[in-house]
Amino acid sequence: MHEARGGVASGVIVEVEAYIGESDPACHAAPGPTTRNAPLYGPPGIAYVYLNYGIHYLVNAVTEGEGSPAAVLIRALEPKDGIALMRRRRTLGSGLRGAAIANHDLCRGPGNLTRALGITLRDNRLDLTKSALRIEDHGLPRRGVTWSRRVGINVGVEHEWRVTAIDSPALSRPRRQ
């Protein structure tokens, strides 16, 4: 859930990828501590937001204790609240028509997700348990999940560190076998 200017937008997380430590060549911690990746070395439960290729903001949840850099990249959501707001954010300046984006496509992919939720670098280091950007348990029924290799990277692809909801139409990419 993100409470930002314009309103509240939320969804159910249906796809994440783990990035684990300095020995993971795809993890931002691979080169060691830097100003950019400092949140990875902080306490668990905070947001690590960064600008990817100068185009999209991506949001991660830091998962390990201080000094042990690891996080999960949130890759896709099934929209729940604020769908009209998400649609406006996704189409603003894009040349797309809002009605042309199906609900399940609004937060498909990590860049689309942050745009739809209004997440920017201002949200970096927020506490994901009690800030305007948070992950909440709404007691939804458990869903089947599958593990596969991460996508969109060229190194560290040997691990099955991507988790997807089996029945979701909102996945950023089809499950890899």
mmCIF file of N, CA, C and O in Angstrom, residues 14 19 114:
data_model
loop_
_atom_site.group_PDB
_atom_site.id
_atom_site.type_symbol
_atom_site.label_atom_id
_atom_site.label_comp_id
_atom_site.label_asym_id
_atom_site.label_seq_id
_atom_site.Cartn_x
_atom_site.Cartn_y
_atom_site.Cartn_z
ATOM 1 N N VAL A 14 2.318 -10.540 -6.140
ATOM 2 C CA VAL A 14 2.226 -11.847 -6.809
ATOM 3 C C VAL A 14 3.545 -12.295 -7.428
ATOM 4 O O VAL A 14 3.629 -13.394 -7.974
ATOM 5 N N TYR A 19 17.524 -11.101 -3.874
ATOM 6 C CA TYR A 19 18.900 -10.701 -4.180
ATOM 7 C C TYR A 19 19.653 -10.777 -2.863
ATOM 8 O O TYR A 19 19.325 -10.059 -1.919
ATOM 9 N N THR A 114 5.945 0.619 -9.691
ATOM 10 C CA THR A 114 6.292 1.840 -8.954
ATOM 11 C C THR A 114 5.612 3.065 -9.549
ATOM 12 O O THR A 114 5.194 3.954 -8.819
#
